Amino acid sequence: MASDGRIAIIGLGYVGLPLAIAFAEAGIQVEGIDVSEGRVRELNARHSPIDDISDERLTAALAGNLSVVDSADGHPGEADAAFVCVPTPITPTKDPDLGPVVGAAEYLAAHLRKGQLIVLQSTTFPGTTTGPFREVLERGGLRAGTDFDLAFAPERVNPGDPGSSGRSIPRLVGGTTPAATSRAAALLRHVNDRVVELSSPDAAELAKLLENVFRNINIALVNNLALLCERMGLDVWEVIDAAATKPFGFMRFTPGPGVGGHCIPVDPYYLSWRARQFDFIDRFIELAGDINLAMPRHVVDLVAEGLNDRGRAMKGAKIGVLGVAFKPNVQDARNSPASSVISGLAGRGADVAIHDPHIPSFRDDDGRTYASRELDDLLGWADAIVVVTAHRAIDWAAVFGRADLVIDTVDSSTGQDIRPGQVLRLGAGWIGRKPLAAGNPA
Ligand SMILES: NC(=O)c1ccc[n+]([C@@H]2O[C@H](COP(=O)([O-])OP(=O)(O)OC[C@H]3O[C@@H](n4cnc5c(N)ncnc54)[C@H](O)[C@@H]3O)[C@@H](O)[C@H]2O)c1
């Protein structure tokens, strides 16, 4: 087995940067390569753009085994192994966009040499590693399995959750040959205590998609239940907490204003697209996507309902949106449902302002830009507050102490001192008021 002492990491984002630092800390020489000159400049200025990597940790890695360069200055041909951690977005019609993966493969192909190990780590549909990725790598004449090793090893990091990127989180790997699998696994064992070897790249690709489809479908399930609870006059949060006391066979998911980030609103479509090539319509994925995509519109309807209750129209109302990141305590706003919520509010004539302690400026679906205002200022200005993302850093006592009307989409009001009729909760209705009669079963 080759000793893989020099590694190239292609793509230094949420996935590639932590991996590069982990390998560097494990004593392996790492060249981090990114196509973005801005990203490379930022990293070499010792500034980490990622919540879970401190500037100090980055600085120490750069003083040790890590170097960071842009693609023009990279030397991927000198590495024993390369990991590809580039984005896998979807098109506006929700088809896979393999542009960055193919771009990274073309880059590596131009430098590929015998004996190298190439590991794709970007989340993608089964058949990518052995299909388009391999085809591009082999353009120069070298063959996977004989001239170089090829594997897929998905990533499980969960931004904002430092425990999710530690060495105790098991990793999956599947190579195009048993030798490629065990070589990639041996390398990953420098940074992970448990590496599970699978029979093929396709199995590893599908296992990663199963993890994210599972989340998306379960979030859709509770979002749907939230809509039913509003009609039944029940509190979905109480119901979920009650079900979660079951110590087996149940996993707690919570409703909200929609799904966001790079993974959950994106990855499932990689599988439904691929399934269609097998004459298989994955209705589970399409239905879950449909339910989750409709949640921002429902939030806009709740705001209209809250204002209506006070004899106010949406048109001309001043609405403060709290939290625009796609989840709490991160500075990542990619695909955040806040974007559709804000567009929906503005589209109905509301005057919208935002506060997010982690995000200085935010664009909605229609390209309007909002600068984060001071909380104090926002609370003094707004007719209604919509809580989209409940960051720990927001002063919740001030929010519920001062706001006249709060539309709470993420249960930020529990434990707060609130007044009857002040808070309209997604999945539960008005707190402190009797729900409308639900009607008796016939
Ligand atoms: N963010 C997550 O939580 C997470 C978790 C698990 C898996 N993933 C998957 O990992 C992959 C990477 O996601 P991410 O969140 O790190 O993306 P990111 O956008 O944070 O980072 C990707 C980086 O790759 C660079 N890049 C793009 N094309 C390139 C190319 N051809 N050559 C070199 N660099 C290139 C970009 O400039 C960027 O810095 C995606 O497939 C994603 O689905 C992400």
Short mmCIF file of C-alpha atoms and ligand atoms in Angstrom, two decimals:
data_model
loop_
_atom_site.label_atom_id
_atom_site.label_comp_id
_atom_site.label_asym_id
_atom_site.label_seq_id
_atom_site.Cartn_x
_atom_site.Cartn_y
_atom_site.Cartn_z
CA MET A 1 0.00 0.00 0.00
CA ALA A 2 1.27 3.45 -0.87
CA SER A 3 2.11 5.74 2.02
CA ASP A 4 -0.01 8.79 1.41
CA GLY A 5 1.97 11.52 3.14
CA ARG A 6 1.00 14.41 0.85
CA ILE A 7 -2.59 15.36 0.19
CA ALA A 8 -4.34 17.90 -1.99
CA ILE A 9 -7.81 19.12 -0.96
CA ILE A 10 -9.79 20.67 -3.83
CA GLY A 11 -12.39 23.15 -2.53
CA LEU A 12 -11.89 24.85 0.83
CA GLY A 13 -15.43 25.44 2.09
CA TYR A 14 -17.46 24.02 4.95
CA VAL A 15 -16.29 20.52 4.07
CA GLY A 16 -12.83 20.93 2.55
CA LEU A 17 -11.32 23.35 5.09
CA PRO A 18 -12.05 21.26 8.22
CA LEU A 19 -10.75 18.16 6.40
CA ALA A 20 -7.57 19.97 5.33
CA ILE A 21 -6.94 21.16 8.88
CA ALA A 22 -7.67 17.74 10.38
CA PHE A 23 -5.14 16.06 8.04
CA ALA A 24 -2.58 18.79 8.70
CA GLU A 25 -3.02 18.34 12.45
CA ALA A 26 -2.55 14.58 11.98
CA GLY A 27 0.93 15.26 10.58
CA ILE A 28 0.13 14.97 6.88
CA GLN A 29 1.38 17.56 4.39
CA VAL A 30 -1.69 19.25 2.91
CA GLU A 31 -2.04 21.60 -0.04
CA GLY A 32 -5.49 23.21 0.04
CA ILE A 33 -6.54 24.41 -3.41
CA ASP A 34 -9.51 26.62 -4.23
CA VAL A 35 -10.66 28.17 -7.48
CA SER A 36 -11.66 31.33 -5.62
CA GLU A 37 -8.77 33.78 -5.20
CA GLY A 38 -10.84 35.63 -2.60
CA ARG A 39 -11.21 32.50 -0.48
CA VAL A 40 -7.48 31.80 -0.70
CA ARG A 41 -6.61 35.40 0.25
CA GLU A 42 -8.98 35.25 3.21
CA LEU A 43 -7.50 31.97 4.49
CA ASN A 44 -3.90 33.15 4.06
CA ALA A 45 -4.85 36.28 6.02
CA ARG A 46 -5.63 33.80 8.86
CA HIS A 47 -9.35 34.52 8.73
CA SER A 48 -11.62 31.49 8.91
CA PRO A 49 -14.95 31.96 7.11
CA ILE A 50 -16.35 28.89 8.88
CA ASP A 51 -18.01 29.03 12.29
CA ASP A 52 -16.54 25.76 13.54
CA ILE A 53 -12.91 26.58 12.63
CA SER A 54 -11.35 29.30 14.77
CA ASP A 55 -8.81 31.75 13.36
CA GLU A 56 -6.33 30.36 15.91
CA ARG A 57 -6.74 26.80 14.65
CA LEU A 58 -6.36 27.93 11.05
CA THR A 59 -3.27 29.97 11.95
CA ALA A 60 -1.67 26.99 13.70
CA ALA A 61 -2.37 24.72 10.71
CA LEU A 62 -0.87 27.28 8.31
CA ALA A 63 2.21 27.52 10.50
CA GLY A 64 2.48 23.72 10.34
CA ASN A 65 1.54 21.28 7.57
CA LEU A 66 -1.09 23.27 5.66
CA SER A 67 -0.56 25.55 2.67
CA VAL A 68 -3.38 27.24 0.77
CA VAL A 69 -3.19 28.26 -2.88
CA ASP A 70 -5.52 29.07 -5.73
CA SER A 71 -5.97 26.61 -8.59
CA ALA A 72 -3.44 28.39 -10.83
CA ASP A 73 -0.71 27.91 -8.21
CA GLY A 74 -1.67 24.40 -7.09
CA HIS A 75 0.49 21.29 -7.50
CA PRO A 76 -2.06 18.47 -7.33
CA GLY A 77 0.27 16.24 -9.37
CA GLU A 78 2.74 16.24 -6.46
CA ALA A 79 0.15 14.89 -4.01
CA ASP A 80 -0.20 11.18 -3.26
CA ALA A 81 -3.93 11.61 -2.81
CA ALA A 82 -6.53 14.28 -3.61
CA PHE A 83 -9.93 14.87 -2.02
CA VAL A 84 -12.57 16.78 -3.98
CA CYS A 85 -14.87 18.87 -1.78
CA VAL A 86 -16.56 21.23 -4.27
CA PRO A 87 -20.23 22.28 -4.28
CA THR A 88 -23.00 20.18 -5.83
CA PRO A 89 -25.83 22.66 -6.41
CA ILE A 90 -29.07 22.22 -8.34
CA THR A 91 -30.34 24.21 -11.30
CA PRO A 92 -33.43 26.44 -11.04
CA THR A 93 -35.46 23.43 -12.26
CA LYS A 94 -33.92 21.29 -9.51
CA ASP A 95 -31.69 19.12 -11.66
CA PRO A 96 -28.13 18.28 -10.52
CA ASP A 97 -25.45 20.75 -11.57
CA LEU A 98 -22.19 18.80 -11.76
CA GLY A 99 -20.28 21.81 -13.12
CA PRO A 100 -17.95 22.20 -10.11
CA VAL A 101 -17.37 18.42 -9.81
CA VAL A 102 -16.52 18.15 -13.50
CA GLY A 103 -14.37 21.29 -13.24
CA ALA A 104 -12.40 19.76 -10.36
CA ALA A 105 -12.03 16.48 -12.29
CA GLU A 106 -10.70 18.37 -15.34
CA TYR A 107 -8.22 20.17 -13.10
CA LEU A 108 -7.00 16.93 -11.53
CA ALA A 109 -6.94 15.14 -14.92
CA ALA A 110 -4.48 17.72 -16.22
CA HIS A 111 -2.06 16.79 -13.41
CA LEU A 112 -2.95 13.13 -12.82
CA ARG A 113 -0.08 10.66 -12.49
CA LYS A 114 0.19 6.93 -11.93
CA GLY A 115 -0.30 5.72 -8.37
CA GLN A 116 -2.44 8.60 -7.15
CA LEU A 117 -5.61 8.17 -5.12
CA ILE A 118 -8.56 10.43 -6.00
CA VAL A 119 -11.46 10.64 -3.53
CA LEU A 120 -14.69 12.46 -4.35
CA GLN A 121 -16.35 13.80 -1.23
CA SER A 122 -19.07 16.08 -2.62
CA THR A 123 -22.61 14.80 -2.07
CA THR A 124 -23.97 13.45 -5.36
CA PHE A 125 -26.14 10.82 -7.04
CA PRO A 126 -25.09 7.15 -7.33
CA GLY A 127 -23.07 6.73 -10.50
CA THR A 128 -21.20 10.05 -10.37
CA THR A 129 -17.83 8.68 -9.25
CA THR A 130 -17.90 5.75 -11.66
CA GLY A 131 -19.58 7.82 -14.40
CA PRO A 132 -18.84 11.46 -15.28
CA PHE A 133 -16.14 11.94 -12.62
CA ARG A 134 -14.18 8.90 -13.76
CA GLU A 135 -14.66 9.67 -17.46
CA VAL A 136 -13.09 13.10 -17.09
CA LEU A 137 -10.21 11.79 -14.96
CA GLU A 138 -9.43 9.12 -17.56
CA ARG A 139 -9.29 11.55 -20.50
CA GLY A 140 -5.48 11.62 -20.38
CA GLY A 141 -5.28 7.85 -20.86
CA LEU A 142 -4.70 6.65 -17.26
CA ARG A 143 -7.28 4.11 -16.02
CA ALA A 144 -8.95 3.97 -12.62
CA GLY A 145 -8.28 0.66 -10.88
CA THR A 146 -5.06 0.00 -12.76
CA ASP A 147 -3.18 3.30 -13.04
CA PHE A 148 -4.78 5.24 -10.20
CA ASP A 149 -7.18 4.56 -7.32
CA LEU A 150 -10.65 6.11 -7.22
CA ALA A 151 -13.16 6.25 -4.34
CA PHE A 152 -16.14 8.12 -2.94
CA ALA A 153 -16.23 9.10 0.75
CA PRO A 154 -19.16 11.28 1.81
CA GLU A 155 -18.91 13.94 4.49
CA ARG A 156 -21.18 14.24 7.54
CA VAL A 157 -20.16 17.59 9.01
CA ASN A 158 -23.06 19.61 10.40
CA PRO A 159 -22.07 23.31 10.50
CA GLY A 160 -22.74 24.93 13.86
CA ASP A 161 -22.33 21.59 15.63
CA PRO A 162 -18.61 21.25 16.44
CA GLY A 163 -19.13 17.62 17.56
CA SER A 164 -20.17 16.65 14.03
CA SER A 165 -16.72 17.10 12.51
CA GLY A 166 -14.71 15.31 15.18
CA ARG A 167 -12.83 12.07 14.69
CA SER A 168 -15.51 10.08 16.50
CA ILE A 169 -18.02 10.56 13.66
CA PRO A 170 -17.83 7.41 11.50
CA ARG A 171 -17.00 7.88 7.82
CA LEU A 172 -18.13 5.82 4.83
CA VAL A 173 -15.94 4.95 1.87
CA GLY A 174 -16.43 2.93 -1.30
CA GLY A 175 -13.79 2.53 -4.01
CA THR A 176 -13.93 1.25 -7.56
CA THR A 177 -11.68 -1.63 -6.42
CA PRO A 178 -11.14 -3.24 -2.97
CA ALA A 179 -7.60 -1.83 -3.03
CA ALA A 180 -8.89 1.71 -3.60
CA THR A 181 -11.43 1.29 -0.79
CA SER A 182 -8.88 0.11 1.73
CA ARG A 183 -6.32 2.75 0.68
CA ALA A 184 -8.84 5.58 1.08
CA ALA A 185 -10.04 4.08 4.38
CA ALA A 186 -6.48 3.86 5.71
CA LEU A 187 -5.98 7.53 4.90
CA LEU A 188 -9.23 8.59 6.51
CA ARG A 189 -8.32 6.66 9.68
CA HIS A 190 -5.71 9.37 10.34
CA VAL A 191 -8.61 11.71 11.06
CA ASN A 192 -11.52 9.36 11.91
CA ASP A 193 -11.67 6.59 14.50
CA ARG A 194 -14.17 4.54 12.51
CA VAL A 195 -14.21 4.21 8.74
CA VAL A 196 -16.82 1.88 7.25
CA GLU A 197 -15.79 0.25 3.98
CA LEU A 198 -18.55 -0.31 1.39
CA SER A 199 -18.63 -2.44 -1.73
CA SER A 200 -18.74 0.45 -4.24
CA PRO A 201 -18.72 4.23 -4.67
CA ASP A 202 -22.40 3.99 -5.65
CA ALA A 203 -23.36 2.46 -2.30
CA ALA A 204 -21.52 5.25 -0.47
CA GLU A 205 -23.16 7.90 -2.67
CA LEU A 206 -26.63 6.48 -1.99
CA ALA A 207 -26.00 6.07 1.76
CA LYS A 208 -25.20 9.80 2.00
CA LEU A 209 -28.34 10.71 0.06
CA LEU A 210 -30.43 8.40 2.27
CA GLU A 211 -29.23 10.34 5.34
CA ASN A 212 -30.35 13.67 3.87
CA VAL A 213 -33.57 12.37 2.28
CA PHE A 214 -34.44 10.91 5.70
CA ARG A 215 -34.10 14.35 7.29
CA ASN A 216 -36.02 16.10 4.55
CA ILE A 217 -38.94 13.65 4.71
CA ASN A 218 -39.15 13.74 8.51
CA ILE A 219 -39.09 17.54 8.53
CA ALA A 220 -41.88 17.48 5.93
CA LEU A 221 -43.83 15.06 8.13
CA VAL A 222 -43.81 17.42 11.13
CA ASN A 223 -44.40 20.49 8.94
CA ASN A 224 -47.49 18.79 7.60
CA LEU A 225 -48.55 17.85 11.13
CA ALA A 226 -48.08 21.50 12.16
CA LEU A 227 -50.58 22.58 9.49
CA LEU A 228 -53.06 19.96 10.73
CA CYS A 229 -52.56 21.00 14.36
CA GLU A 230 -53.36 24.62 13.47
CA ARG A 231 -56.70 23.45 12.05
CA MET A 232 -57.40 21.10 14.96
CA GLY A 233 -56.55 23.68 17.59
CA LEU A 234 -53.73 21.50 18.94
CA ASP A 235 -50.15 22.47 19.79
CA VAL A 236 -47.75 20.53 17.54
CA TRP A 237 -44.83 21.30 19.84
CA GLU A 238 -46.59 19.69 22.80
CA VAL A 239 -47.50 16.69 20.63
CA ILE A 240 -43.93 16.21 19.35
CA ASP A 241 -42.43 16.56 22.82
CA ALA A 242 -44.94 14.00 24.08
CA ALA A 243 -44.09 11.52 21.31
CA ALA A 244 -40.38 12.11 21.95
CA THR A 245 -40.69 10.67 25.46
CA LYS A 246 -40.80 7.26 23.73
CA PRO A 247 -37.25 6.00 24.23
CA PHE A 248 -37.18 3.86 21.06
CA GLY A 249 -38.55 3.91 17.50
CA PHE A 250 -39.13 7.68 17.39
CA MET A 251 -36.80 10.51 16.46
CA ARG A 252 -37.62 14.12 17.27
CA PHE A 253 -37.93 16.49 14.30
CA THR A 254 -39.46 19.94 14.57
CA PRO A 255 -41.46 22.07 12.14
CA GLY A 256 -40.36 25.47 10.92
CA PRO A 257 -40.45 28.05 8.15
CA GLY A 258 -38.90 25.67 5.58
CA VAL A 259 -35.55 23.99 5.00
CA GLY A 260 -32.27 25.66 4.07
CA GLY A 261 -28.54 25.21 3.71
CA HIS A 262 -26.46 23.42 1.13
CA CYS A 263 -27.81 19.94 1.82
CA ILE A 264 -31.44 19.32 2.78
CA PRO A 265 -33.20 21.45 0.11
CA VAL A 266 -30.73 20.30 -2.55
CA ASP A 267 -29.42 16.75 -2.18
CA PRO A 268 -32.76 14.85 -2.33
CA TYR A 269 -33.25 16.13 -5.88
CA TYR A 270 -29.99 14.46 -6.91
CA LEU A 271 -31.67 11.15 -6.07
CA SER A 272 -35.08 11.87 -7.59
CA TRP A 273 -33.35 13.02 -10.80
CA ARG A 274 -31.26 9.85 -10.94
CA ALA A 275 -34.29 7.68 -10.09
CA ARG A 276 -36.10 8.97 -13.19
CA GLN A 277 -33.31 7.50 -15.32
CA PHE A 278 -34.50 4.13 -14.01
CA ASP A 279 -38.19 4.91 -14.82
CA PHE A 280 -38.75 5.39 -11.10
CA ILE A 281 -40.62 8.44 -9.81
CA ASP A 282 -39.57 8.99 -6.20
CA ARG A 283 -42.83 10.42 -4.88
CA PHE A 284 -41.54 10.49 -1.27
CA ILE A 285 -38.83 12.98 -2.25
CA GLU A 286 -41.07 15.09 -4.46
CA LEU A 287 -43.83 15.25 -1.83
CA ALA A 288 -41.45 16.16 0.99
CA GLY A 289 -39.89 18.86 -1.18
CA ASP A 290 -43.33 20.21 -2.05
CA ILE A 291 -44.40 20.44 1.62
CA ASN A 292 -41.17 22.04 2.79
CA LEU A 293 -41.08 24.52 -0.11
CA ALA A 294 -44.62 25.66 0.77
CA MET A 295 -43.76 26.56 4.39
CA PRO A 296 -42.47 30.12 3.74
CA ARG A 297 -45.81 30.97 2.08
CA HIS A 298 -47.60 29.61 5.12
CA VAL A 299 -45.48 31.84 7.36
CA VAL A 300 -46.51 34.85 5.25
CA ASP A 301 -50.15 33.78 5.71
CA LEU A 302 -49.61 33.58 9.49
CA VAL A 303 -48.23 37.13 9.50
CA ALA A 304 -51.30 38.29 7.56
CA GLU A 305 -53.52 36.48 10.10
CA GLY A 306 -51.71 38.08 13.03
CA LEU A 307 -52.03 41.56 11.55
CA ASN A 308 -55.66 40.95 10.58
CA ASP A 309 -56.42 40.08 14.18
CA ARG A 310 -55.34 43.60 15.08
CA GLY A 311 -57.36 45.13 12.23
CA ARG A 312 -54.22 45.74 10.16
CA ALA A 313 -53.43 45.00 6.53
CA MET A 314 -50.17 43.48 5.38
CA LYS A 315 -49.77 46.31 2.87
CA GLY A 316 -47.80 49.07 4.55
CA ALA A 317 -47.18 47.07 7.76
CA LYS A 318 -43.67 47.24 9.23
CA ILE A 319 -42.41 43.67 9.68
CA GLY A 320 -39.17 42.82 11.50
CA VAL A 321 -37.66 39.45 10.59
CA LEU A 322 -35.49 37.92 13.32
CA GLY A 323 -32.80 35.53 12.12
CA VAL A 324 -32.11 34.98 8.43
CA ALA A 325 -29.42 32.28 8.63
CA PHE A 326 -30.71 28.88 7.55
CA LYS A 327 -30.37 27.54 11.09
CA PRO A 328 -29.48 28.85 14.56
CA ASN A 329 -26.04 30.06 15.60
CA VAL A 330 -24.34 29.98 12.17
CA GLN A 331 -23.41 32.67 9.67
CA ASP A 332 -24.56 30.47 6.75
CA ALA A 333 -27.57 31.87 4.89
CA ARG A 334 -27.40 29.62 1.82
CA ASN A 335 -30.90 28.66 0.61
CA SER A 336 -32.36 30.06 3.83
CA PRO A 337 -36.18 29.99 3.89
CA ALA A 338 -35.95 33.56 5.25
CA SER A 339 -35.37 34.60 1.65
CA SER A 340 -38.80 33.38 0.49
CA VAL A 341 -40.51 34.61 3.67
CA ILE A 342 -39.13 38.12 3.14
CA SER A 343 -39.97 38.11 -0.58
CA GLY A 344 -43.50 36.97 0.24
CA LEU A 345 -43.96 39.73 2.84
CA ALA A 346 -42.50 42.42 0.59
CA GLY A 347 -44.52 41.08 -2.33
CA ARG A 348 -47.71 41.71 -0.36
CA GLY A 349 -46.68 45.29 0.30
CA ALA A 350 -45.07 45.01 3.74
CA ASP A 351 -42.09 47.14 4.70
CA VAL A 352 -39.49 44.58 5.86
CA ALA A 353 -36.36 44.97 7.98
CA ILE A 354 -34.15 42.27 9.48
CA HIS A 355 -31.98 41.57 12.49
CA ASP A 356 -29.40 38.77 12.50
CA PRO A 357 -26.35 38.98 14.78
CA HIS A 358 -24.44 36.61 12.46
CA ILE A 359 -25.36 38.06 9.05
CA PRO A 360 -24.67 41.73 8.25
CA SER A 361 -26.49 41.77 4.92
CA PHE A 362 -29.05 39.48 3.27
CA ARG A 363 -30.69 39.15 -0.17
CA ASP A 364 -34.24 37.92 -0.62
CA ASP A 365 -35.58 35.77 -3.48
CA ASP A 366 -36.18 38.88 -5.59
CA GLY A 367 -32.69 40.25 -5.14
CA ARG A 368 -33.55 43.01 -2.65
CA THR A 369 -30.80 43.52 -0.07
CA TYR A 370 -31.42 44.09 3.63
CA ALA A 371 -28.79 45.25 6.12
CA SER A 372 -29.15 43.82 9.62
CA ARG A 373 -30.53 46.51 11.94
CA GLU A 374 -29.88 46.79 15.68
CA LEU A 375 -32.41 44.75 17.64
CA ASP A 376 -33.41 47.71 19.77
CA ASP A 377 -34.03 49.81 16.69
CA LEU A 378 -36.04 47.02 15.01
CA LEU A 379 -38.24 46.43 18.06
CA GLY A 380 -39.01 50.14 18.28
CA TRP A 381 -39.96 50.28 14.59
CA ALA A 382 -41.86 47.06 13.78
CA ASP A 383 -45.61 46.44 13.92
CA ALA A 384 -44.91 42.72 14.01
CA ILE A 385 -41.89 40.47 14.50
CA VAL A 386 -41.45 37.18 12.61
CA VAL A 387 -39.00 34.74 14.16
CA VAL A 388 -37.43 32.69 11.37
CA THR A 389 -34.18 31.60 13.07
CA ALA A 390 -33.73 31.59 16.83
CA HIS A 391 -30.05 32.41 17.37
CA ARG A 392 -28.80 32.13 20.97
CA ALA A 393 -27.22 35.58 20.57
CA ILE A 394 -30.60 37.34 20.22
CA ASP A 395 -31.92 38.99 23.39
CA TRP A 396 -35.20 37.05 23.58
CA ALA A 397 -36.34 38.68 26.82
CA ALA A 398 -36.18 42.04 25.00
CA VAL A 399 -38.07 40.63 22.00
CA PHE A 400 -40.98 39.24 24.03
CA GLY A 401 -40.85 42.13 26.51
CA ARG A 402 -41.29 44.78 23.80
CA ALA A 403 -42.92 43.36 20.68
CA ASP A 404 -46.66 43.79 20.40
CA LEU A 405 -47.09 40.92 17.95
CA VAL A 406 -44.74 37.98 17.36
CA ILE A 407 -45.16 35.30 14.71
CA ASP A 408 -43.06 32.47 16.08
CA THR A 409 -42.15 29.79 13.52
CA VAL A 410 -39.56 27.93 15.60
CA ASP A 411 -40.92 27.83 19.17
CA SER A 412 -38.67 30.62 20.40
CA SER A 413 -41.41 31.73 22.80
CA THR A 414 -41.33 28.74 25.15
CA GLY A 415 -39.97 29.79 28.53
CA GLN A 416 -40.49 33.51 27.79
CA ASP A 417 -42.77 35.83 29.68
CA ILE A 418 -45.52 36.44 27.12
CA ARG A 419 -48.91 38.13 27.12
CA PRO A 420 -52.12 36.40 25.93
CA GLY A 421 -52.67 37.10 22.26
CA GLN A 422 -49.11 38.42 21.78
CA VAL A 423 -47.64 35.35 20.07
CA LEU A 424 -49.01 33.42 17.09
CA ARG A 425 -47.10 30.16 16.85
CA LEU A 426 -46.65 28.05 13.74
CA GLY A 427 -48.31 24.70 14.41
CA ALA A 428 -50.18 25.91 17.46
CA GLY A 429 -52.06 29.18 16.96
CA TRP A 430 -52.38 32.03 19.46
CA ILE A 431 -50.76 31.41 22.82
CA GLY A 432 -53.10 32.09 25.72
CA ARG A 433 -56.25 32.15 23.62
CA LYS A 434 -58.80 29.46 23.09
CA PRO A 435 -58.50 28.02 19.57
CA LEU A 436 -61.41 28.24 17.18
CA ALA A 437 -63.79 25.31 17.65
CA ALA A 438 -62.31 22.37 15.80
CA GLY A 439 -65.67 20.79 15.05
CA ASN A 440 -66.89 17.42 16.26
CA PRO A 441 -66.33 14.24 14.33
CA ALA A 442 -69.51 13.19 12.53
N1 LIG B 1 -21.90 22.25 4.18
C1 LIG B 1 -22.23 21.09 4.73
O1 LIG B 1 -22.71 21.05 5.83
C2 LIG B 1 -22.00 19.78 4.02
C3 LIG B 1 -22.09 18.58 4.75
C4 LIG B 1 -21.86 17.37 4.09
C5 LIG B 1 -21.60 17.38 2.73
N2 LIG B 1 -21.55 18.55 2.03
C6 LIG B 1 -21.23 18.48 0.61
O2 LIG B 1 -19.86 18.82 0.43
C7 LIG B 1 -19.69 19.51 -0.80
C8 LIG B 1 -19.01 20.85 -0.56
O3 LIG B 1 -19.90 21.65 0.22
P1 LIG B 1 -19.41 22.91 1.04
O4 LIG B 1 -20.51 23.24 1.96
O5 LIG B 1 -18.04 22.68 1.59
O6 LIG B 1 -19.33 24.00 -0.14
P2 LIG B 1 -18.71 25.48 -0.03
O7 LIG B 1 -19.44 26.29 -1.02
O8 LIG B 1 -18.64 25.91 1.39
O9 LIG B 1 -17.21 25.28 -0.50
C9 LIG B 1 -16.86 24.83 -1.74
C10 LIG B 1 -15.54 25.47 -2.15
O10 LIG B 1 -15.14 24.87 -3.39
C11 LIG B 1 -14.59 25.88 -4.21
N3 LIG B 1 -14.66 25.40 -5.59
C12 LIG B 1 -15.71 25.36 -6.43
N4 LIG B 1 -15.36 24.80 -7.60
C13 LIG B 1 -14.05 24.50 -7.51
C14 LIG B 1 -13.10 23.91 -8.38
N5 LIG B 1 -13.45 23.47 -9.61
N6 LIG B 1 -11.83 23.77 -7.96
C15 LIG B 1 -11.46 24.19 -6.73
N7 LIG B 1 -12.31 24.75 -5.84
C16 LIG B 1 -13.59 24.89 -6.22
C17 LIG B 1 -15.41 27.11 -3.92
O11 LIG B 1 -14.74 28.31 -4.25
C18 LIG B 1 -15.64 26.97 -2.40
O12 LIG B 1 -14.64 27.63 -1.64
C19 LIG B 1 -21.08 19.61 -1.43
O13 LIG B 1 -21.28 18.51 -2.28
C20 LIG B 1 -21.99 19.48 -0.24
O14 LIG B 1 -23.27 18.96 -0.58
C21 LIG B 1 -21.72 19.75 2.65
#
